[in-house]
Coordinates of C-alpha atoms in Angstrom, one line a residue:
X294 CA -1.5 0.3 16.4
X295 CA 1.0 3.1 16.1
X296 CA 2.5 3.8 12.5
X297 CA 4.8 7.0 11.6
X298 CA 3.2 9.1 14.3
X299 CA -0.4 7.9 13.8
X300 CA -2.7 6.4 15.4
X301 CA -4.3 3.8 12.9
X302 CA -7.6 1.4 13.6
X303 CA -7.7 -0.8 10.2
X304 CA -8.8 -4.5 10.4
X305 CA -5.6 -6.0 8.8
X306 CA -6.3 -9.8 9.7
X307 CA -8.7 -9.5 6.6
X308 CA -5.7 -9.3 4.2
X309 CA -4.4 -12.5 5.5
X310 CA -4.8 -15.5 3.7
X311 CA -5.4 -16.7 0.1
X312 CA -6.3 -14.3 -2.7
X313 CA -6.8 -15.6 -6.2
X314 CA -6.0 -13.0 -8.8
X315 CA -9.6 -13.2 -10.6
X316 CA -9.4 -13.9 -14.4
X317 CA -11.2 -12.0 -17.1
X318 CA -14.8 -13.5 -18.0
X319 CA -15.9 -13.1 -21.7
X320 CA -18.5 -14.2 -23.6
X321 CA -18.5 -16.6 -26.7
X322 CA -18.0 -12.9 -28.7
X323 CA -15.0 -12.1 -26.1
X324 CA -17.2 -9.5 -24.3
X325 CA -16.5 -9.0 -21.1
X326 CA -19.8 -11.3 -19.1
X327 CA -21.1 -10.3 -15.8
X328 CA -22.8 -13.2 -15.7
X329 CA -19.6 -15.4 -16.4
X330 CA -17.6 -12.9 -13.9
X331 CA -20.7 -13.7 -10.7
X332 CA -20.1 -17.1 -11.3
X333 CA -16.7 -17.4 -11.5
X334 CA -16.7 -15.0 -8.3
X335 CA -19.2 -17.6 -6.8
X336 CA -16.9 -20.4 -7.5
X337 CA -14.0 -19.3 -6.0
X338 CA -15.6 -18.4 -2.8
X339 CA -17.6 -21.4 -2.2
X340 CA -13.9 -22.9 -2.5
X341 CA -13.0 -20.7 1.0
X342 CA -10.8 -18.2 -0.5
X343 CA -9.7 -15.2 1.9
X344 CA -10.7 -12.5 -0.7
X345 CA -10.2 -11.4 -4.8
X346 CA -7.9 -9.5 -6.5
X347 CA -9.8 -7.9 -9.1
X348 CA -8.9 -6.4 -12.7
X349 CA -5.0 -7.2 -12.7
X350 CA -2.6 -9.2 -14.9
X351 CA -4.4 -12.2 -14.4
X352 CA -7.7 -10.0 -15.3
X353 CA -5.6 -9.3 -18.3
X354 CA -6.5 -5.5 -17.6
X355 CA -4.0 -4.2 -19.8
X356 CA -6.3 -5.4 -22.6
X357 CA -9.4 -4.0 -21.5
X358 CA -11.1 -0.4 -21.1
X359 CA -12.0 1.4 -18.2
X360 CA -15.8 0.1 -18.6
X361 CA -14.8 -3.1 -19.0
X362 CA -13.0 -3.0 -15.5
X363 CA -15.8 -1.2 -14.0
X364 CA -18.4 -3.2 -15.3
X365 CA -15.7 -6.3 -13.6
X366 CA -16.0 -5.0 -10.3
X367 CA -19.9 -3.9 -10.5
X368 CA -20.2 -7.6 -11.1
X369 CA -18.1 -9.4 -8.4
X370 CA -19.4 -7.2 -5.5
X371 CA -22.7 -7.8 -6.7
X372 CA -21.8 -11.8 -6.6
X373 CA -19.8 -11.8 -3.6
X374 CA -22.0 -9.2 -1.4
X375 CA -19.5 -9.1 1.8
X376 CA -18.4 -13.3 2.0
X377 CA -14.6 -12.0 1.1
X378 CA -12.1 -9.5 1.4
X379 CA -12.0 -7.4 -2.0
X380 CA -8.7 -5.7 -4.0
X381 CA -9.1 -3.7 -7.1
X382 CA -6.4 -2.9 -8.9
X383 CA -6.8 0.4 -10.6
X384 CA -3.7 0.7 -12.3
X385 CA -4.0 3.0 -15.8
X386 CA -2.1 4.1 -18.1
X387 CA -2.6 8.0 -16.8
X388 CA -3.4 9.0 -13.2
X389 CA -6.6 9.9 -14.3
X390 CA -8.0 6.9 -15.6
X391 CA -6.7 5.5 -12.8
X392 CA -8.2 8.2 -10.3
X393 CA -11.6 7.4 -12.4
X394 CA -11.1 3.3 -11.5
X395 CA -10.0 3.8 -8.1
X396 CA -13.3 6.2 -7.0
X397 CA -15.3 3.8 -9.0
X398 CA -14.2 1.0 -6.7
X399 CA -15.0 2.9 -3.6
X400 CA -18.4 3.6 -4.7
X401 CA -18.9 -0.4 -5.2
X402 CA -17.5 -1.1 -1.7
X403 CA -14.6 -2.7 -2.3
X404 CA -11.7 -3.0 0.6
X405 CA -8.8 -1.8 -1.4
X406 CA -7.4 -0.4 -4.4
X407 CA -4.0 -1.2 -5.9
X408 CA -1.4 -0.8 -8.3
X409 CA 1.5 -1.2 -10.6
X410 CA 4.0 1.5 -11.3
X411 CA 3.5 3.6 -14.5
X412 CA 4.4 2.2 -17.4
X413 CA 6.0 2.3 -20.8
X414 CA 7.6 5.7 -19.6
X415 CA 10.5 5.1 -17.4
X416 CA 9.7 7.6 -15.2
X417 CA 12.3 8.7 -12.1
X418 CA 11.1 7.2 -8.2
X419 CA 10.1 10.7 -7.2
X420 CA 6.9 10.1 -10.3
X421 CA 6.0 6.9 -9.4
X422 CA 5.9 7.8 -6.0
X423 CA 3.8 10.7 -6.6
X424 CA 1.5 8.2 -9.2
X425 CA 0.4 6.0 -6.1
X426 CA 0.4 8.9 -4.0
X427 CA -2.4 10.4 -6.0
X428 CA -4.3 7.4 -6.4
X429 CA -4.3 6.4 -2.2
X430 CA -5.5 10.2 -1.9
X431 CA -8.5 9.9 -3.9
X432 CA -10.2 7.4 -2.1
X433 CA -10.3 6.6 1.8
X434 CA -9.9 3.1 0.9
X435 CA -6.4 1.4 2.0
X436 CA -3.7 0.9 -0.9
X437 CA -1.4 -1.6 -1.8
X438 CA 1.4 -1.4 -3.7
X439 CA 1.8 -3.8 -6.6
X440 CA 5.5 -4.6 -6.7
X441 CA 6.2 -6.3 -10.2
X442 CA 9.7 -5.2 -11.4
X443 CA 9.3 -8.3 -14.9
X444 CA 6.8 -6.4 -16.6
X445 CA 6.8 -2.7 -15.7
X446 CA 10.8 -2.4 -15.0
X447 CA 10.9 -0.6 -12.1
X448 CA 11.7 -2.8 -9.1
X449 CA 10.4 -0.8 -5.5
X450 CA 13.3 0.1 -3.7
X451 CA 13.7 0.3 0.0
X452 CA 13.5 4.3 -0.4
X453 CA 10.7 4.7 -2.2
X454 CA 8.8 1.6 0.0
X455 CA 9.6 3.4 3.7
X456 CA 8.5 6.9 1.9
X457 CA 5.2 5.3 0.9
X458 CA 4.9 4.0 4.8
X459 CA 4.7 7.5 5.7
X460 CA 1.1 7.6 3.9
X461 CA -1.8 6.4 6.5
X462 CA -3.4 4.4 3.3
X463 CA -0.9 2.2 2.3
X464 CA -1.4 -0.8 3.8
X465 CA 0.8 -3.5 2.3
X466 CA 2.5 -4.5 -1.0
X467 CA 2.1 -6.9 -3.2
X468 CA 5.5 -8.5 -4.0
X469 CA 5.7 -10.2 -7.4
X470 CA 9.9 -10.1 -8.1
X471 CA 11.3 -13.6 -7.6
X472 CA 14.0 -13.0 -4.9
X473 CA 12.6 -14.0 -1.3
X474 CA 15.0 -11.5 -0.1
X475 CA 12.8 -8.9 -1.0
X476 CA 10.0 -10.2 1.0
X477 CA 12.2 -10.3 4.4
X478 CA 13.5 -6.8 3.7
X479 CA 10.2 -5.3 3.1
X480 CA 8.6 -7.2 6.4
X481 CA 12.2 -5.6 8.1
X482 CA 11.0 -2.5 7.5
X483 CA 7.4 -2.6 7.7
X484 CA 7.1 -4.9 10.6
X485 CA 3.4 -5.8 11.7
X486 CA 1.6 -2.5 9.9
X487 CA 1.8 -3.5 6.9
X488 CA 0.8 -6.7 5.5
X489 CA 3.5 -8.3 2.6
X490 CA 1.4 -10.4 -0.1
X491 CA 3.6 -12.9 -1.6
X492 CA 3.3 -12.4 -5.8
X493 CA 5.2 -15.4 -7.3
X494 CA 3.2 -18.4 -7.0
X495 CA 5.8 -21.4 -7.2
X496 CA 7.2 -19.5 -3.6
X497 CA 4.1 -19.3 -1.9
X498 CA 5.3 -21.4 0.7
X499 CA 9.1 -20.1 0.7
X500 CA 7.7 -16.4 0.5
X501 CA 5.5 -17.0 3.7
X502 CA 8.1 -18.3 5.6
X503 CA 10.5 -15.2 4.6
X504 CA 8.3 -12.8 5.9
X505 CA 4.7 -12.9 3.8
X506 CA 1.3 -12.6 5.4
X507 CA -0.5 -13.6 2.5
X508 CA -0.6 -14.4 -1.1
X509 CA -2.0 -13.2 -4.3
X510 CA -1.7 -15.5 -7.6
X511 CA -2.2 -16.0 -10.6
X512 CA -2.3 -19.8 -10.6
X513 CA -4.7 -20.0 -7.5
X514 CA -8.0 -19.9 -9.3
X515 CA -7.3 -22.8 -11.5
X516 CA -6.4 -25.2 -8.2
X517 CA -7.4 -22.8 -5.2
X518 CA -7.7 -26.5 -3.0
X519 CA -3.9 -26.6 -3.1
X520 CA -3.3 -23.1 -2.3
X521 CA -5.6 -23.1 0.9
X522 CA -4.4 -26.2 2.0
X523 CA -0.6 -25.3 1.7
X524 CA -1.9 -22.2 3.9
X525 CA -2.8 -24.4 6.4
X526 CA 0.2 -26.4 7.0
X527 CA 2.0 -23.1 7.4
X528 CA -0.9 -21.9 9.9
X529 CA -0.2 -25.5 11.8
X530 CA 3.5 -25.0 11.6
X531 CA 3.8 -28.2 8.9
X532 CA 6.4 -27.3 7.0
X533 CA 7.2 -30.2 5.5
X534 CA 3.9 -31.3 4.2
X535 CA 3.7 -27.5 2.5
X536 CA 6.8 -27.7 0.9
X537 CA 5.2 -30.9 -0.6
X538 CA 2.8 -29.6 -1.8
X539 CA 4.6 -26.1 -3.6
X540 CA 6.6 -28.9 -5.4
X541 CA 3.4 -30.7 -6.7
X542 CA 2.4 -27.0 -7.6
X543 CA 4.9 -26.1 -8.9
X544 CA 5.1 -29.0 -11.3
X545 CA 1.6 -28.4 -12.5
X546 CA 2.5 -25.2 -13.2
X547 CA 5.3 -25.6 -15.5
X548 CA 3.2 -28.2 -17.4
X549 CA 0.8 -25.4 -17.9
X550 CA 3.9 -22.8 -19.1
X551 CA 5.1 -25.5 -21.4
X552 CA 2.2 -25.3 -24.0
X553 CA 1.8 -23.3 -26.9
X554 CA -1.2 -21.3 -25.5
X555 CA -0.8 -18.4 -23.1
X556 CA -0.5 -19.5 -19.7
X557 CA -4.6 -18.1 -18.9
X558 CA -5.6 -19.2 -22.1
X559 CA -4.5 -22.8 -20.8
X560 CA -6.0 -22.0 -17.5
X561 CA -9.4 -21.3 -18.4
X562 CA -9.6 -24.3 -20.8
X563 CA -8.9 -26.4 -17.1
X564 CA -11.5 -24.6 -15.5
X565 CA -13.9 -25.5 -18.7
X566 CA -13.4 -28.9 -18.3
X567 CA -14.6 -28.1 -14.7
X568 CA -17.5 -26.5 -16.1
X569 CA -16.7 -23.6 -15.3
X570 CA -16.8 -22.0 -18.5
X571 CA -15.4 -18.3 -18.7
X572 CA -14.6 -17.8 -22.0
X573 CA -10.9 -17.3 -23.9
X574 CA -7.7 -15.3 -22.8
X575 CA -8.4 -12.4 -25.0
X576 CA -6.1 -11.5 -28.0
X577 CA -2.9 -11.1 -27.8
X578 CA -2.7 -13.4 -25.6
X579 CA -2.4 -16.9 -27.3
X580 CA -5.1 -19.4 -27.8
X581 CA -4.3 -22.9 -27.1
X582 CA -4.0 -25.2 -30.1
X583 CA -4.8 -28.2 -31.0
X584 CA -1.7 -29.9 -30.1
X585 CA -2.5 -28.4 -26.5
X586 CA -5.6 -30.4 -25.8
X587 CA -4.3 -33.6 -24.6
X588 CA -1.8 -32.0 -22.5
X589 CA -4.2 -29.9 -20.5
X590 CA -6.8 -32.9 -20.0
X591 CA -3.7 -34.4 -18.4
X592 CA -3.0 -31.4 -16.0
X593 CA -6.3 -31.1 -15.2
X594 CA -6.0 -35.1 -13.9
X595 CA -3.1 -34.3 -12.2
X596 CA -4.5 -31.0 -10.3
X597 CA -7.7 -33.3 -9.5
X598 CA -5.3 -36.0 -8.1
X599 CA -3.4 -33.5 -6.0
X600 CA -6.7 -32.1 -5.1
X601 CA -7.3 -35.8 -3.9
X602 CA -4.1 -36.7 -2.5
X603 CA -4.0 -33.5 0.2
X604 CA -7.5 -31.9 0.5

């Protein structure tokens, strides 16, 4: 495999597939539990999931400290010892901190590091580029860029993406902005060296067939089942029975969006139900209320019967 003048060996097969974005396990005090965090890790891949995305939005890292994270990862490797492919994102508020997470995830063995642009700063391309080009030189682990133009307001543009290629440990990018179009342009450009991780879950299936190897999601914990099977159709070539199933998805997921409680809050009150009990969304993310109850004991009978209906 030939990229930019190198001469690159990497094992990207392991990227392809389904990645749950792993959710942040607390205790009843809202610690952060490794015991919680093994079993969760467990959990999802007994399910068959291709790997983890460790310590992002869904991990509601933003909220946490840099021990907290650490202690995340520690945790996961230590549940999962090799049975998945394993993304950290390492994303901090300085490059330093981030530097910090991303040598700390080599040492634990992870297979990659990621991450956001800076944020709260606007800061111009040439910064940003130099913030991930910092971070992929610290460790000799492969990077992936995490593409997510909602919440940090910088959308990757063609330039900076194609002067990121040029860096032997960038591996792929994660792309969370809504427009498909974005996915076929960056596969245009990257072709086959690069592996495109689809971000929005309700196009999982319309983001694979633009271009996307793989996908990394918020949702997928809560109902992995339906994510790995709507991977298989798209492996097998049926497209008819995946877009099925992203409409049954994506139904379930604006049921879950449509409650007072924060959309992780909601989702780890489903996965209670399950029994698989990993705490609250931590504050200022919204606990669900009352009112919420009944509705989620209903979306948790329609994810079952989904579960039933295809898998």
């Amino acid at each position: 495999m030939t990229k930019k003048g190198w001469m690159i060996m990497r094992d990207l097969e392991k990227y392809k597939g389904v990645f749950p974005a792993f959710y942040a396990c607390y205790d009843d005090n809202g610690d952060v539990s490794a015991e919680r965090t093994q079993r969760f890790a467990e959990y999802l891949v007994n399910k068959g999931v291709t790997g983890l995305y460790l310590t992002g939005s869904s991990g509601e890292c933003i909220y946490q400290t840099n021990e907290e994270r650490k202690l995340i990862v520690e945790s996961v490797m230590e549940a999962v010892k090799g049975r998945a492919t394993i993304i950290a994102h390492i994303a901090a508020p300085s490059t330093r901190h981030s530097i910090e997470l991303a040598r700390h995830a080599e040492k634990c063995g992870v297979d990659a590091i990621a991450s956001i642009p800076p944020i709260y700063f606007r800061l111009p391309e040439y910064a940003i580029g130099q913030y991930w080009t910092d971070m992929a030189g610290s460790t000799d682990l492969d990077f992936v860029i995490y593409n997510i133009p909602q919440t940090t307001g910088y959308a990757l543009s063609m330039n900076l993406f194609c002067k990121m290629l040029e860096n032997k440990k960038v591996i792929g990018v994660k792309n969370s902005s809504m427009p498909v179009l974005d996915i076929q342009q960056f596969k245009a450009a990257a072709g086959d060296d690069v592996v495109i991780f689809n971000g929005p879950d309700e196009q999982f299936v319309g983001g694979r067939l633009m271009g996307a190897d793989s996908g990394i999601g918020g949702t997928y914990g809560v109902m992995p089942e339906l994510y790995l099977k709507a991977d298989e159709c798209i492996r097998k070539g049926d497209y008819q029975k995946a877009a099925e199933l992203q409409f049954v998805i994506n139904e379930i997921i604006m049921d879950m969006c449509a409650m007072h409680g924060n959309l992780y809050a909601v989702m780890k009150r489903i996965l209670k139900n399950k029994g698989m009990d990993i705490g609250d969304a931590r504050l200022p993310l919204t606990p669900v209320s009352e009112d919420d109850l009944p509705k989620i004991e209903k979306v948790s009978a329609k994810i079952d019967a989904a579960i039933h209906k295809y898998c």
